[in-house]
């Protein structure tokens, strides 16, 4: 297992390098650059534009720009943001907390609700409970996330039950720890519900289908024929094998923790990493986009690795040599 993990981590290096080349090439091929907004301003002189090009390194060929950035990354320096005129690492660190709070909270809720309701739906197959849960699941899969977010935002504006945006209220810094926590937690509910509603629906359907397939296997019928209690048959034998496909999905889900909430963060003005990356793409802030790409790629590979390790842990038939 250790050799397998080491091999996967070594493969991460060329994967990361190739992906950064592709993303940087796409950024360069897209029309314009960060200074276009200044070129359209008649009050900005050509001398100023040339000075800014030298300052940001935009006067150099694309290949030189890439290897200049790569040399900094090797020293754990992601460069300077064009728009914010600050180190990219500090920007990402600031936004990381907001994204982790939102993503982890909705991630945990999605998995708990999705797995539990999936098991209930499978055990109550074709009953009224199963039909109601099926309608809820298909609604979660069918309703676009941005549309649900806009509906929730409209509801909050009309009723005043929830704040309409942001992670903190203006008075948050003046509150004690408990009230500051309640302020953030209350503002978290609408964006978290938006992510959770779409997330648990798919998990519930996967869990239901997988458990129903396993319940029809011969070894489950054999366990029942031996006189085992139904609770033992389901939760010890059937559920343990039915969970395998979801373990693989768990690894993929980890990869989306920092980048899977771009639209939700934008609509609810949540200060997260996804919103920062989206704004950087619009502003052609290359180094912010590249740093987000590196982080997303690392999470994707590590998430898949975690999924493989967990799959081997829950299924004794799987071994990595």
Short mmCIF file of C-alpha atoms in Angstrom, two decimals:
data_model
loop_
_atom_site.label_atom_id
_atom_site.label_comp_id
_atom_site.label_asym_id
_atom_site.label_seq_id
_atom_site.Cartn_x
_atom_site.Cartn_y
_atom_site.Cartn_z
CA UNK A 1 0.00 0.00 0.00
CA UNK A 2 2.81 2.44 0.88
CA UNK A 3 4.49 1.82 -2.48
CA UNK A 4 1.18 2.46 -4.23
CA UNK A 5 0.67 5.75 -2.35
CA UNK A 6 4.25 6.85 -3.08
CA UNK A 7 3.82 6.02 -6.78
CA UNK A 8 0.60 8.04 -6.99
CA UNK A 9 2.24 11.03 -5.29
CA UNK A 10 5.22 10.88 -7.66
CA UNK A 11 2.86 10.80 -10.67
CA UNK A 12 1.26 13.97 -9.30
CA UNK A 13 4.33 16.03 -10.28
CA UNK A 14 4.18 15.50 -14.10
CA UNK A 15 0.36 15.66 -14.00
CA UNK A 16 0.52 19.01 -12.27
CA UNK A 17 3.11 20.32 -14.69
CA UNK A 18 1.12 19.29 -17.79
CA UNK A 19 -2.12 20.77 -16.44
CA UNK A 20 -0.47 24.09 -15.61
CA UNK A 21 0.93 24.26 -19.16
CA UNK A 22 -2.54 23.63 -20.63
CA UNK A 23 -4.24 26.23 -18.40
CA UNK A 24 -1.54 28.85 -18.99
CA UNK A 25 -1.74 28.25 -22.75
CA UNK A 26 -5.52 28.68 -22.71
CA UNK A 27 -5.17 31.92 -20.75
CA UNK A 28 -2.66 33.21 -23.27
CA UNK A 29 -4.84 32.21 -26.23
CA UNK A 30 -7.85 34.06 -24.84
CA UNK A 31 -8.14 37.58 -26.30
CA UNK A 32 -6.68 40.49 -24.34
CA UNK A 33 -4.89 40.70 -21.01
CA UNK A 34 -5.18 42.47 -17.67
CA UNK A 35 -4.11 45.85 -19.11
CA UNK A 36 -6.97 46.04 -21.62
CA UNK A 37 -9.08 47.99 -19.15
CA UNK A 38 -6.33 50.62 -18.98
CA UNK A 39 -5.80 50.70 -22.74
CA UNK A 40 -9.43 51.74 -23.15
CA UNK A 41 -8.90 54.64 -20.76
CA UNK A 42 -7.72 57.72 -22.75
CA UNK A 43 -6.27 59.28 -19.59
CA UNK A 44 -3.64 56.51 -19.35
CA UNK A 45 -0.58 57.34 -21.44
CA UNK A 46 1.38 54.90 -23.56
CA UNK A 47 4.41 55.38 -21.31
CA UNK A 48 2.35 54.34 -18.30
CA UNK A 49 1.06 51.27 -20.14
CA UNK A 50 4.60 50.23 -21.10
CA UNK A 51 5.74 50.67 -17.50
CA UNK A 52 2.85 48.50 -16.29
CA UNK A 53 3.67 45.84 -18.89
CA UNK A 54 7.25 45.71 -17.58
CA UNK A 55 6.02 45.67 -13.97
CA UNK A 56 3.68 42.71 -14.57
CA UNK A 57 6.02 40.93 -17.00
CA UNK A 58 3.46 41.10 -19.81
CA UNK A 59 6.07 42.46 -22.23
CA UNK A 60 7.86 39.10 -22.23
CA UNK A 61 6.99 36.10 -24.44
CA UNK A 62 4.45 33.64 -23.03
CA UNK A 63 7.06 30.91 -22.58
CA UNK A 64 9.26 33.22 -20.50
CA UNK A 65 6.25 34.27 -18.42
CA UNK A 66 5.35 30.64 -17.72
CA UNK A 67 8.82 29.55 -16.63
CA UNK A 68 9.19 32.72 -14.55
CA UNK A 69 5.98 31.77 -12.74
CA UNK A 70 7.03 28.09 -12.48
CA UNK A 71 10.36 29.09 -10.93
CA UNK A 72 8.50 31.00 -8.24
CA UNK A 73 6.07 28.15 -7.57
CA UNK A 74 8.95 25.76 -6.95
CA UNK A 75 9.93 28.14 -4.11
CA UNK A 76 6.28 28.14 -2.91
CA UNK A 77 5.69 31.66 -4.20
CA UNK A 78 2.56 31.99 -6.37
CA UNK A 79 3.46 35.48 -7.51
CA UNK A 80 1.70 38.83 -7.23
CA UNK A 81 -1.93 39.47 -8.11
CA UNK A 82 -2.31 42.04 -10.89
CA UNK A 83 -5.65 43.35 -9.63
CA UNK A 84 -5.14 43.31 -5.86
CA UNK A 85 -1.38 44.10 -6.01
CA UNK A 86 -0.82 41.60 -3.22
CA UNK A 87 0.82 38.17 -2.96
CA UNK A 88 -1.50 35.51 -4.36
CA UNK A 89 -0.80 33.20 -1.42
CA UNK A 90 -2.19 35.72 1.09
CA UNK A 91 -5.30 36.25 -1.07
CA UNK A 92 -6.00 32.54 -1.24
CA UNK A 93 -5.37 32.15 2.48
CA UNK A 94 -7.94 34.85 3.22
CA UNK A 95 -10.61 33.25 1.03
CA UNK A 96 -9.79 29.69 2.05
CA UNK A 97 -11.62 29.94 5.38
CA UNK A 98 -14.89 31.06 3.78
CA UNK A 99 -14.82 28.28 1.20
CA UNK A 100 -13.91 25.59 3.74
CA UNK A 101 -16.68 26.65 6.12
CA UNK A 102 -19.31 26.58 3.37
CA UNK A 103 -18.05 23.49 1.51
CA UNK A 104 -17.33 21.30 4.54
CA UNK A 105 -20.66 22.13 6.17
CA UNK A 106 -22.66 21.33 3.03
CA UNK A 107 -20.41 18.32 2.28
CA UNK A 108 -21.10 16.70 5.65
CA UNK A 109 -24.82 17.43 5.45
CA UNK A 110 -25.05 16.08 1.89
CA UNK A 111 -23.39 12.79 2.76
CA UNK A 112 -25.24 12.18 6.00
CA UNK A 113 -28.66 13.03 4.55
CA UNK A 114 -27.99 11.35 1.19
CA UNK A 115 -26.77 8.03 2.62
CA UNK A 116 -29.42 7.81 5.35
CA UNK A 117 -32.34 8.68 3.04
CA UNK A 118 -30.94 6.37 0.34
CA UNK A 119 -30.99 3.45 2.77
CA UNK A 120 -34.51 4.36 3.92
CA UNK A 121 -35.72 4.65 0.31
CA UNK A 122 -34.26 1.24 -0.58
CA UNK A 123 -35.74 -0.49 2.46
CA UNK A 124 -39.16 1.13 1.81
CA UNK A 125 -39.10 0.28 -1.90
CA UNK A 126 -42.26 1.28 -3.80
CA UNK A 127 -44.01 2.56 -0.67
CA UNK A 128 -45.32 6.10 -0.19
CA UNK A 129 -42.12 7.02 1.67
CA UNK A 130 -40.01 5.86 -1.26
CA UNK A 131 -42.14 7.81 -3.73
CA UNK A 132 -41.90 11.01 -1.69
CA UNK A 133 -38.12 10.65 -1.35
CA UNK A 134 -37.86 9.96 -5.09
CA UNK A 135 -39.74 13.18 -5.90
CA UNK A 136 -37.45 15.12 -3.54
CA UNK A 137 -34.34 13.55 -5.09
CA UNK A 138 -35.40 14.23 -8.67
CA UNK A 139 -36.26 17.81 -7.68
CA UNK A 140 -32.76 18.25 -6.28
CA UNK A 141 -31.26 16.86 -9.49
CA UNK A 142 -33.51 18.85 -11.82
CA UNK A 143 -33.50 22.30 -10.23
CA UNK A 144 -30.38 24.27 -11.29
CA UNK A 145 -28.27 25.47 -8.39
CA UNK A 146 -28.27 29.09 -9.52
CA UNK A 147 -32.08 29.10 -9.83
CA UNK A 148 -32.52 27.68 -6.32
CA UNK A 149 -30.03 30.24 -4.98
CA UNK A 150 -31.95 33.10 -6.60
CA UNK A 151 -35.24 31.79 -5.18
CA UNK A 152 -33.74 31.60 -1.69
CA UNK A 153 -32.27 35.07 -2.06
CA UNK A 154 -35.67 36.44 -3.11
CA UNK A 155 -37.33 34.69 -0.17
CA UNK A 156 -34.77 36.14 2.24
CA UNK A 157 -35.26 39.65 0.84
CA UNK A 158 -39.05 39.41 1.07
CA UNK A 159 -39.36 37.80 4.50
CA UNK A 160 -36.27 39.11 6.27
CA UNK A 161 -35.78 35.71 7.88
CA UNK A 162 -32.22 35.34 6.61
CA UNK A 163 -29.44 37.77 5.66
CA UNK A 164 -29.28 38.30 1.90
CA UNK A 165 -25.53 38.05 1.45
CA UNK A 166 -22.06 38.05 2.89
CA UNK A 167 -20.35 35.94 5.54
CA UNK A 168 -20.25 38.58 8.28
CA UNK A 169 -22.51 41.37 9.44
CA UNK A 170 -20.93 44.84 9.82
CA UNK A 171 -21.04 44.45 13.62
CA UNK A 172 -19.36 41.03 13.63
CA UNK A 173 -15.97 42.29 14.80
CA UNK A 174 -17.60 43.96 17.80
CA UNK A 175 -19.42 40.81 18.94
CA UNK A 176 -18.24 38.28 21.49
CA UNK A 177 -17.18 34.83 20.26
CA UNK A 178 -20.58 33.17 20.68
CA UNK A 179 -22.59 35.89 18.96
CA UNK A 180 -20.01 36.13 16.15
CA UNK A 181 -20.33 32.37 15.63
CA UNK A 182 -24.16 32.61 15.54
CA UNK A 183 -23.90 35.47 13.03
CA UNK A 184 -21.74 33.41 10.64
CA UNK A 185 -23.79 30.25 11.19
CA UNK A 186 -27.06 32.02 10.38
CA UNK A 187 -25.63 33.56 7.22
CA UNK A 188 -24.30 30.13 6.22
CA UNK A 189 -27.70 28.45 5.97
CA UNK A 190 -28.96 29.66 2.58
CA UNK A 191 -25.77 29.00 0.54
CA UNK A 192 -25.28 25.69 2.38
CA UNK A 193 -28.87 24.63 1.61
CA UNK A 194 -28.29 25.43 -2.07
CA UNK A 195 -25.25 23.15 -2.22
CA UNK A 196 -26.72 20.44 0.00
CA UNK A 197 -30.02 20.14 -1.89
CA UNK A 198 -28.31 19.27 -5.14
CA UNK A 199 -25.60 17.20 -3.46
CA UNK A 200 -27.63 14.83 -1.32
CA UNK A 201 -30.14 14.09 -4.11
CA UNK A 202 -27.58 12.34 -6.30
CA UNK A 203 -26.05 10.50 -3.35
CA UNK A 204 -29.47 9.29 -2.23
CA UNK A 205 -30.25 7.81 -5.64
CA UNK A 206 -26.84 6.13 -5.84
CA UNK A 207 -27.25 4.68 -2.36
CA UNK A 208 -30.77 3.43 -3.07
CA UNK A 209 -29.81 1.75 -6.35
CA UNK A 210 -26.65 0.19 -4.95
CA UNK A 211 -28.39 -1.21 -1.87
CA UNK A 212 -31.26 -2.63 -3.92
CA UNK A 213 -28.77 -4.42 -6.19
CA UNK A 214 -26.96 -5.93 -3.20
CA UNK A 215 -30.19 -7.00 -1.48
CA UNK A 216 -30.92 -9.22 -4.49
CA UNK A 217 -27.56 -11.03 -4.27
CA UNK A 218 -27.43 -14.72 -3.37
CA UNK A 219 -25.31 -14.26 -0.26
CA UNK A 220 -27.94 -11.93 1.22
CA UNK A 221 -30.65 -14.52 0.65
CA UNK A 222 -28.34 -17.15 2.15
CA UNK A 223 -27.80 -15.01 5.25
CA UNK A 224 -31.55 -14.68 5.66
CA UNK A 225 -31.99 -18.44 5.16
CA UNK A 226 -29.55 -19.05 8.00
CA UNK A 227 -31.94 -17.20 10.28
CA UNK A 228 -29.90 -14.05 10.80
CA UNK A 229 -31.88 -11.03 12.06
CA UNK A 230 -32.90 -8.66 9.25
CA UNK A 231 -30.99 -5.83 10.93
CA UNK A 232 -27.75 -7.85 10.78
CA UNK A 233 -28.36 -8.90 7.17
CA UNK A 234 -28.91 -5.33 6.03
CA UNK A 235 -26.44 -3.32 8.08
CA UNK A 236 -23.59 -5.83 8.41
CA UNK A 237 -23.68 -7.67 5.09
CA UNK A 238 -25.65 -5.72 2.49
CA UNK A 239 -24.83 -2.13 3.41
CA UNK A 240 -21.10 -2.77 3.69
CA UNK A 241 -20.96 -3.92 0.07
CA UNK A 242 -23.46 -1.35 -1.19
CA UNK A 243 -21.34 1.50 0.12
CA UNK A 244 -18.38 0.70 -2.20
CA UNK A 245 -19.49 2.87 -5.18
CA UNK A 246 -20.08 5.80 -2.83
CA UNK A 247 -16.60 5.49 -1.38
CA UNK A 248 -15.20 6.13 -4.85
CA UNK A 249 -17.52 9.14 -5.20
CA UNK A 250 -16.31 10.37 -1.82
CA UNK A 251 -12.81 10.84 -3.21
CA UNK A 252 -14.09 12.84 -6.18
CA UNK A 253 -16.22 14.96 -3.85
CA UNK A 254 -13.16 15.96 -1.84
CA UNK A 255 -11.66 17.46 -4.98
CA UNK A 256 -14.58 19.87 -5.31
CA UNK A 257 -14.42 21.25 -1.77
CA UNK A 258 -12.50 24.40 -2.77
CA UNK A 259 -13.89 24.96 -6.25
CA UNK A 260 -17.39 23.53 -6.35
CA UNK A 261 -19.30 26.56 -5.09
CA UNK A 262 -18.43 29.30 -7.59
CA UNK A 263 -22.01 30.18 -8.58
CA UNK A 264 -23.35 29.92 -5.02
CA UNK A 265 -20.55 32.10 -3.64
CA UNK A 266 -21.15 34.69 -6.33
CA UNK A 267 -24.93 34.90 -5.84
CA UNK A 268 -24.73 35.08 -2.05
CA UNK A 269 -21.62 37.33 -2.06
CA UNK A 270 -19.82 34.71 -0.01
CA UNK A 271 -16.09 35.52 0.24
CA UNK A 272 -14.73 32.22 -1.02
CA UNK A 273 -12.00 30.86 -3.25
CA UNK A 274 -14.38 29.97 -6.08
CA UNK A 275 -15.62 33.54 -6.34
CA UNK A 276 -12.05 34.83 -6.25
CA UNK A 277 -11.04 32.51 -9.11
CA UNK A 278 -14.06 33.51 -11.18
CA UNK A 279 -13.29 37.21 -10.77
CA UNK A 280 -9.63 36.55 -11.60
CA UNK A 281 -10.67 34.86 -14.85
CA UNK A 282 -12.74 37.88 -15.84
CA UNK A 283 -9.90 40.25 -14.96
CA UNK A 284 -7.20 38.10 -16.61
CA UNK A 285 -5.37 37.95 -13.29
CA UNK A 286 -3.20 35.06 -14.46
CA UNK A 287 -1.32 34.20 -11.28
CA UNK A 288 -4.50 33.88 -9.18
CA UNK A 289 -6.03 31.54 -11.77
CA UNK A 290 -2.86 29.46 -11.95
CA UNK A 291 -2.63 29.16 -8.16
CA UNK A 292 -6.25 28.00 -8.00
CA UNK A 293 -5.50 25.46 -10.75
CA UNK A 294 -2.57 24.04 -8.79
CA UNK A 295 -4.64 23.72 -5.62
CA UNK A 296 -7.58 22.15 -7.49
CA UNK A 297 -5.32 19.63 -9.24
CA UNK A 298 -3.63 18.59 -6.01
CA UNK A 299 -7.01 18.14 -4.33
CA UNK A 300 -8.29 16.08 -7.27
CA UNK A 301 -5.35 13.67 -7.15
CA UNK A 302 -5.36 13.44 -3.35
CA UNK A 303 -9.14 12.99 -3.32
CA UNK A 304 -8.91 10.08 -5.74
CA UNK A 305 -6.08 8.61 -3.67
CA UNK A 306 -8.13 8.87 -0.48
CA UNK A 307 -11.07 7.22 -2.28
CA UNK A 308 -8.86 4.30 -3.39
CA UNK A 309 -7.45 3.85 0.12
CA UNK A 310 -10.91 3.92 1.70
CA UNK A 311 -12.19 1.46 -0.91
CA UNK A 312 -9.41 -0.97 0.01
CA UNK A 313 -10.23 -0.47 3.69
CA UNK A 314 -13.94 -1.29 3.35
CA UNK A 315 -13.60 -4.03 0.70
CA UNK A 316 -11.10 -6.82 1.57
CA UNK A 317 -11.19 -8.05 -2.04
CA UNK A 318 -9.28 -4.94 -3.19
CA UNK A 319 -5.56 -4.81 -2.61
CA UNK A 320 -2.97 -2.44 -4.10
CA UNK A 321 0.46 -3.91 -4.63
#
